[in-house]
Amino acid sequence: MGEAIVADLASGLLGKLVSLAAEEVVQAWNFHEDLDTLHQRMESVGALLYDAHTKNLIMSTAKIWFDKLEAVANVANVFMDELAYEVTRRKVENGHKSSDFFIPSKNTLLYRLKVARKIKSIQASFDKIFKMAVDLGLQPVAYLGSTVQDRDIRSTPSSEDKSIIVGRDKDVSYLVQTVCKTHEEDLQVLVVAGMGGQGKTTLARMVFNSNDTIHNFPERMWVTVSDDFYYIKILNEMIESLTSTNLGLKNPQGLTNELQKSLKGKRFLLVLDDVWNEESVKWDNLRNSLLEIGGDKGSCILVTTRKQEVIDAMRTSVFYWLGKLSEDESYELFKKIAYSDGGVLETEALATLGRSMVKRCGGLPLAIKALAGLLYSKRSEQEWLEIQSSETWQSKSVLPSLKLSYDNLPSLSLKQCFAYCSIMPKDSVIYKNELIQIWMALGFLQPPRRSIALMEDIGSEYFKILLGNSLLQDEEKDDCGNIVYCKMHDLVHDLALELCKDHSVTLKAGEELSHDCKALYMRLDNGVSNIKQTILKRAFGRVQILYAGADILLYLLPYLTHLKVLVLNADDNQVAQELPSSLRKMKYLKHLDISRCHSRLPTDITELYNLQTLRVPNLYEVPKGFSNLINLRHLYMNRTSGISCMFNRIERLTSLQTLPYFVVSKDQNCLVGQLGGLKNLRGEVRLYSLNEVANTEEARKAKLYEKSSIQSLHLNWSNEDKMEDNDQDVMEGLEPHPDLKTLTIDGFRGKKFASWITMMLNLVSIKLRGCNQCEVLPPLGHLPKLREIEITGMGKVRVVGDDFWGGQSVFPQLERLRIENCPRLRKIMPTCFPSLKQLYFGKLPNLEEWEAAVISTGDSSRSGFPKLESLEIWDCPRLRNIRSSYFPSLKKSRIAIFESDLSHLFIPFEQFGNYEQRW
């Protein structure tokens, strides 16, 4: 791992050199040429490292060279961090006035002289390193640098391909029947056992999501256990699985009472995935709590494990040993990935090689998928032969195919990104954006020189490659199709630990920190009480990433001299407190996450000029001078934080991409036009108090139509009922980019919605709430990708009809239509809402009529709502004339009509199937 750590430093330095050389301050001081020269040296270092890696140098002299190179790289890294901080500090304090950089002063001249000497010293040190490399026989050969090229991205199998299942139909069928069948036990336990990488979790997921299971179990819960079998924790996660709320309770009776609210008298299924516990006492504690819940007979626990000892501890006789895939099944799984679209073509020679290597995978799906993902991008028989003859197949510590996937990653930088994951707890959820932002903070993500690509986009490409090589898996997506989080198989995690064993440390209760610890990544799960004072400085002086409790700062802050990523957790009983002002001394910090603790932001945080990502809990105001954080790219607040913060002078934060919300206020000088210069805003954007915007021209200054990366837009006016003449003009001026995916409009007081809504052809969800002055619904029926509509609190709407279906706007961009040779054509009837699956109407007191979307022709493909699955109507007391024939695909409906006589509705409710009536 030595070369990877040095590569870590080298790639980080390359990025700093690129960005620093372009700074006006540096050019004013005439350092840019020296930095360009140093950049060339660092590129050559990367080439030497690649040559050393391909030659697999392990002799003692090579280790000495690695150590010396690491020492020089560390010195250069610290120097670059100091220079970057000084450049940013001067930019902030000079108010971005570049002319001030040229004004000579004694301090400036002395600093410039100091920097010049340091650069020459570093260059001289690298000259000695190059001489040593020549003596070792190394050459600065051309190599894939710190960035991954487009061809490498295209040569990655899609993540959807990795979910392919082969040879498990009988297993799934048997387990579903066993789980669902009636039995006399109060709580049956079924254990699925097998080797690591055999697909136990995938199999359990298929059983969990099968139609028969869903039909037989009204309540289903999934808990990933791993080696931490603590029944209080498991009960809390059951509640979270049911309610999506983490209560964090510690009292067993309180937890049981909460679970009874959802489970008592109901048949439930609980999956306990990846159990390692061998102690019967711990299992009995959990089982007794589950029995006390009082679920209905037939309730079942499905357990996955690798160990017979777990089955013995549970004292269950119902278990299922999962077999390996046969050779034919193994090759079938391999084929579906390696030869999928965009991959290599299957030839007789490659098929022979493929079968030979697949046989070495021992019938383990994880190993087969990793091998297939690797060979997907190998185009020649020679490349396949090289993989087949690799010595890695002899590895005993990790699965060879996983190690081969790692070895063949297309850049050292990408390998660093993977190795970082060693600090993540096993079986933990890995959030994509957070992972990429930490990679960025560590300097792993650097676009090519003269490239305009954002580091976040490079990170997304890296993430995709790791998924394609089965080094990450089980990705989950949001409604817009974006990956939100994933997981890492524990065998893959073992590989990451093996690669980073000397530089990644997790300290648990009762464990002591080694005197010779050289960790770069550190996780302290139980404070620092057992860390000896004598080793604090040596142990923490190199640490770049620290996960720890909030109280850690009281003990360690003076020693964390090179920290770049700090993630703090809090004890449940911790009272709100302010972070120490000495936090400002951590001037290299780029990623600060205090969202899980109760700490308040100190004013001095505005001196962390290098900060790129800030995650905070509830905030009622931001510190004065917050706009000094000119390198800030991502700002997150907990959802419970409300909308109380005012972001003054936000136009200075030109790097900002993620913003929790923006409140318009003339009095506070927070104008919507200040968002115009934030050209990289992305994800979700929420704008509040839009009644403070004067007119169309002012609204257009936000330049939302130029921001193609905004996927979700919330437009919020005040809740006052009075109509404002300018609301319609303001909405017209807030036109977003046509790539927008979700739109929410709340409290709008105009009579008509903006015309641009009909042009949002990529919308998948729209929500209109509290728009009480609107008399007509906007035309939405023609939007081809729209899957969800929510309309509530529109008191003046009387009819759901032609305007809503699309009216004359079913072809909003059509300029010319030509029809020839269609002698039998009588009418053109475009399908309304071709993709809509969920429709919700609520609190529409004057809604009376629901007109058919189209004239009945007997052709259901041309009717409205051809794919609608869920219909909810709530508090619409005057509604009548709605028929089930309007909804040919309806699967679920909920009709709740208050203070109304059901006879006014000309509809037999039973035609809806699964419905609910409430008054």
PDB file of C-alpha atoms in Angstrom, residues 756-880:
ATOM      1  CA  TRP A 756     -43.304  27.503 -19.029  1.00  0.00           C
ATOM      2  CA  ILE A 757     -44.850  24.666 -16.978  1.00  0.00           C
ATOM      3  CA  THR A 758     -46.240  23.138 -20.173  1.00  0.00           C
ATOM      4  CA  MET A 759     -42.704  23.061 -21.598  1.00  0.00           C
ATOM      5  CA  MET A 760     -41.132  21.040 -18.766  1.00  0.00           C
ATOM      6  CA  LEU A 761     -41.125  17.799 -20.745  1.00  0.00           C
ATOM      7  CA  ASN A 762     -38.701  16.063 -18.339  1.00  0.00           C
ATOM      8  CA  LEU A 763     -40.850  16.539 -15.229  1.00  0.00           C
ATOM      9  CA  VAL A 764     -41.491  13.355 -13.258  1.00  0.00           C
ATOM     10  CA  SER A 765     -43.315  14.983 -10.314  1.00  0.00           C
ATOM     11  CA  ILE A 766     -45.323  18.166  -9.773  1.00  0.00           C
ATOM     12  CA  LYS A 767     -46.971  19.376  -6.547  1.00  0.00           C
ATOM     13  CA  LEU A 768     -49.287  22.395  -6.394  1.00  0.00           C
ATOM     14  CA  ARG A 769     -50.163  23.407  -2.841  1.00  0.00           C
ATOM     15  CA  GLY A 770     -52.174  26.291  -1.443  1.00  0.00           C
ATOM     16  CA  CYS A 771     -52.568  28.133  -4.740  1.00  0.00           C
ATOM     17  CA  ASN A 772     -55.959  29.464  -3.660  1.00  0.00           C
ATOM     18  CA  GLN A 773     -56.454  32.112  -6.350  1.00  0.00           C
ATOM     19  CA  CYS A 774     -56.028  29.750  -9.314  1.00  0.00           C
ATOM     20  CA  GLU A 775     -59.318  28.795 -10.956  1.00  0.00           C
ATOM     21  CA  VAL A 776     -57.909  26.454 -13.598  1.00  0.00           C
ATOM     22  CA  LEU A 777     -55.407  23.632 -13.340  1.00  0.00           C
ATOM     23  CA  PRO A 778     -52.343  23.855 -15.593  1.00  0.00           C
ATOM     24  CA  PRO A 779     -52.301  21.601 -18.693  1.00  0.00           C
ATOM     25  CA  LEU A 780     -50.195  18.586 -17.737  1.00  0.00           C
ATOM     26  CA  GLY A 781     -51.648  15.677 -19.689  1.00  0.00           C
ATOM     27  CA  HIS A 782     -49.088  15.887 -22.500  1.00  0.00           C
ATOM     28  CA  LEU A 783     -45.982  15.688 -20.275  1.00  0.00           C
ATOM     29  CA  PRO A 784     -44.458  12.348 -21.326  1.00  0.00           C
ATOM     30  CA  LYS A 785     -42.447  11.486 -18.167  1.00  0.00           C
ATOM     31  CA  LEU A 786     -44.784  12.751 -15.459  1.00  0.00           C
ATOM     32  CA  ARG A 787     -45.317   9.993 -12.856  1.00  0.00           C
ATOM     33  CA  GLU A 788     -46.707  11.841  -9.812  1.00  0.00           C
ATOM     34  CA  ILE A 789     -49.177  14.719  -9.347  1.00  0.00           C
ATOM     35  CA  GLU A 790     -50.272  16.239  -6.048  1.00  0.00           C
ATOM     36  CA  ILE A 791     -52.839  19.064  -6.009  1.00  0.00           C
ATOM     37  CA  THR A 792     -54.043  20.420  -2.640  1.00  0.00           C
ATOM     38  CA  GLY A 793     -55.552  23.574  -1.218  1.00  0.00           C
ATOM     39  CA  MET A 794     -56.854  25.139  -4.433  1.00  0.00           C
ATOM     40  CA  GLY A 795     -60.197  26.513  -3.277  1.00  0.00           C
ATOM     41  CA  LYS A 796     -61.363  28.052  -6.573  1.00  0.00           C
ATOM     42  CA  VAL A 797     -60.967  25.010  -8.818  1.00  0.00           C
ATOM     43  CA  ARG A 798     -64.393  23.668  -9.830  1.00  0.00           C
ATOM     44  CA  VAL A 799     -63.665  21.300 -12.714  1.00  0.00           C
ATOM     45  CA  VAL A 800     -61.026  18.718 -13.544  1.00  0.00           C
ATOM     46  CA  GLY A 801     -61.344  18.683 -17.295  1.00  0.00           C
ATOM     47  CA  ASP A 802     -60.018  19.636 -20.682  1.00  0.00           C
ATOM     48  CA  ASP A 803     -57.515  22.223 -19.442  1.00  0.00           C
ATOM     49  CA  PHE A 804     -55.909  19.657 -17.136  1.00  0.00           C
ATOM     50  CA  TRP A 805     -55.778  16.913 -19.778  1.00  0.00           C
ATOM     51  CA  GLY A 806     -53.927  19.226 -22.116  1.00  0.00           C
ATOM     52  CA  GLY A 807     -56.639  21.025 -24.112  1.00  0.00           C
ATOM     53  CA  GLN A 808     -55.113  22.462 -27.224  1.00  0.00           C
ATOM     54  CA  SER A 809     -51.613  21.962 -25.805  1.00  0.00           C
ATOM     55  CA  VAL A 810     -51.218  18.229 -26.250  1.00  0.00           C
ATOM     56  CA  PHE A 811     -48.514  18.982 -28.818  1.00  0.00           C
ATOM     57  CA  PRO A 812     -46.962  22.087 -27.174  1.00  0.00           C
ATOM     58  CA  GLN A 813     -43.965  22.339 -29.500  1.00  0.00           C
ATOM     59  CA  LEU A 814     -45.537  21.075 -32.721  1.00  0.00           C
ATOM     60  CA  GLU A 815     -45.179  23.508 -35.603  1.00  0.00           C
ATOM     61  CA  ARG A 816     -46.225  21.316 -38.490  1.00  0.00           C
ATOM     62  CA  LEU A 817     -48.208  18.068 -38.821  1.00  0.00           C
ATOM     63  CA  ARG A 818     -48.424  16.133 -42.065  1.00  0.00           C
ATOM     64  CA  ILE A 819     -50.542  12.961 -42.439  1.00  0.00           C
ATOM     65  CA  GLU A 820     -50.621  10.957 -45.673  1.00  0.00           C
ATOM     66  CA  ASN A 821     -52.105   7.656 -46.802  1.00  0.00           C
ATOM     67  CA  CYS A 822     -54.289   7.019 -43.745  1.00  0.00           C
ATOM     68  CA  PRO A 823     -57.727   6.507 -45.367  1.00  0.00           C
ATOM     69  CA  ARG A 824     -59.413   5.143 -42.236  1.00  0.00           C
ATOM     70  CA  LEU A 825     -58.176   7.778 -39.792  1.00  0.00           C
ATOM     71  CA  ARG A 826     -61.147   9.502 -38.190  1.00  0.00           C
ATOM     72  CA  LYS A 827     -59.669  11.215 -35.147  1.00  0.00           C
ATOM     73  CA  ILE A 828     -56.300  11.886 -33.491  1.00  0.00           C
ATOM     74  CA  MET A 829     -56.474  11.118 -29.800  1.00  0.00           C
ATOM     75  CA  PRO A 830     -53.101  11.424 -27.997  1.00  0.00           C
ATOM     76  CA  THR A 831     -52.920   9.530 -24.726  1.00  0.00           C
ATOM     77  CA  CYS A 832     -53.199  11.789 -21.697  1.00  0.00           C
ATOM     78  CA  PHE A 833     -50.754  11.291 -18.832  1.00  0.00           C
ATOM     79  CA  PRO A 834     -48.935   8.414 -20.561  1.00  0.00           C
ATOM     80  CA  SER A 835     -46.605   7.752 -17.581  1.00  0.00           C
ATOM     81  CA  LEU A 836     -48.666   8.915 -14.574  1.00  0.00           C
ATOM     82  CA  LYS A 837     -48.747   6.385 -11.702  1.00  0.00           C
ATOM     83  CA  GLN A 838     -49.803   8.440  -8.637  1.00  0.00           C
ATOM     84  CA  LEU A 839     -52.542  11.084  -8.483  1.00  0.00           C
ATOM     85  CA  TYR A 840     -53.507  12.920  -5.293  1.00  0.00           C
ATOM     86  CA  PHE A 841     -56.264  15.530  -4.907  1.00  0.00           C
ATOM     87  CA  GLY A 842     -56.930  17.045  -1.507  1.00  0.00           C
ATOM     88  CA  LYS A 843     -58.725  19.946   0.150  1.00  0.00           C
ATOM     89  CA  LEU A 844     -60.561  21.179  -2.941  1.00  0.00           C
ATOM     90  CA  PRO A 845     -63.837  22.410  -1.363  1.00  0.00           C
ATOM     91  CA  ASN A 846     -65.404  23.657  -4.622  1.00  0.00           C
ATOM     92  CA  LEU A 847     -64.398  20.837  -6.942  1.00  0.00           C
ATOM     93  CA  GLU A 848     -67.636  19.500  -8.495  1.00  0.00           C
ATOM     94  CA  GLU A 849     -66.971  17.876 -11.854  1.00  0.00           C
ATOM     95  CA  TRP A 850     -64.486  15.312 -13.088  1.00  0.00           C
ATOM     96  CA  GLU A 851     -64.745  15.053 -16.833  1.00  0.00           C
ATOM     97  CA  ALA A 852     -63.501  12.087 -18.805  1.00  0.00           C
ATOM     98  CA  ALA A 853     -60.010  12.602 -20.190  1.00  0.00           C
ATOM     99  CA  VAL A 854     -61.061  11.477 -23.681  1.00  0.00           C
ATOM    100  CA  ILE A 855     -64.172  10.492 -25.540  1.00  0.00           C
ATOM    101  CA  SER A 856     -64.783   6.813 -24.962  1.00  0.00           C
ATOM    102  CA  THR A 857     -63.674   4.829 -28.015  1.00  0.00           C
ATOM    103  CA  GLY A 858     -63.348   1.388 -26.509  1.00  0.00           C
ATOM    104  CA  ASP A 859     -59.600   1.611 -26.970  1.00  0.00           C
ATOM    105  CA  SER A 860     -58.051   1.783 -23.488  1.00  0.00           C
ATOM    106  CA  SER A 861     -54.679   2.756 -24.898  1.00  0.00           C
ATOM    107  CA  ARG A 862     -56.154   6.113 -25.823  1.00  0.00           C
ATOM    108  CA  SER A 863     -57.918   6.775 -22.570  1.00  0.00           C
ATOM    109  CA  GLY A 864     -56.610   9.018 -19.837  1.00  0.00           C
ATOM    110  CA  PHE A 865     -54.360   7.636 -17.116  1.00  0.00           C
ATOM    111  CA  PRO A 866     -53.350   4.395 -18.878  1.00  0.00           C
ATOM    112  CA  LYS A 867     -50.737   3.569 -16.191  1.00  0.00           C
ATOM    113  CA  LEU A 868     -52.311   5.080 -13.069  1.00  0.00           C
ATOM    114  CA  GLU A 869     -51.844   2.749 -10.094  1.00  0.00           C
ATOM    115  CA  SER A 870     -52.672   4.938  -7.090  1.00  0.00           C
ATOM    116  CA  LEU A 871     -55.537   7.444  -6.738  1.00  0.00           C
ATOM    117  CA  GLU A 872     -56.215   9.416  -3.551  1.00  0.00           C
ATOM    118  CA  ILE A 873     -59.032  11.946  -3.180  1.00  0.00           C
ATOM    119  CA  TRP A 874     -59.417  13.700   0.158  1.00  0.00           C
ATOM    120  CA  ASP A 875     -61.719  16.426   1.411  1.00  0.00           C
ATOM    121  CA  CYS A 876     -63.490  17.217  -1.872  1.00  0.00           C
ATOM    122  CA  PRO A 877     -67.112  17.348  -0.539  1.00  0.00           C
ATOM    123  CA  ARG A 878     -68.803  18.520  -3.752  1.00  0.00           C
ATOM    124  CA  LEU A 879     -67.117  16.134  -6.151  1.00  0.00           C
ATOM    125  CA  ARG A 880     -69.414  13.986  -8.287  1.00  0.00           C
TER     126      ARG A 880
END
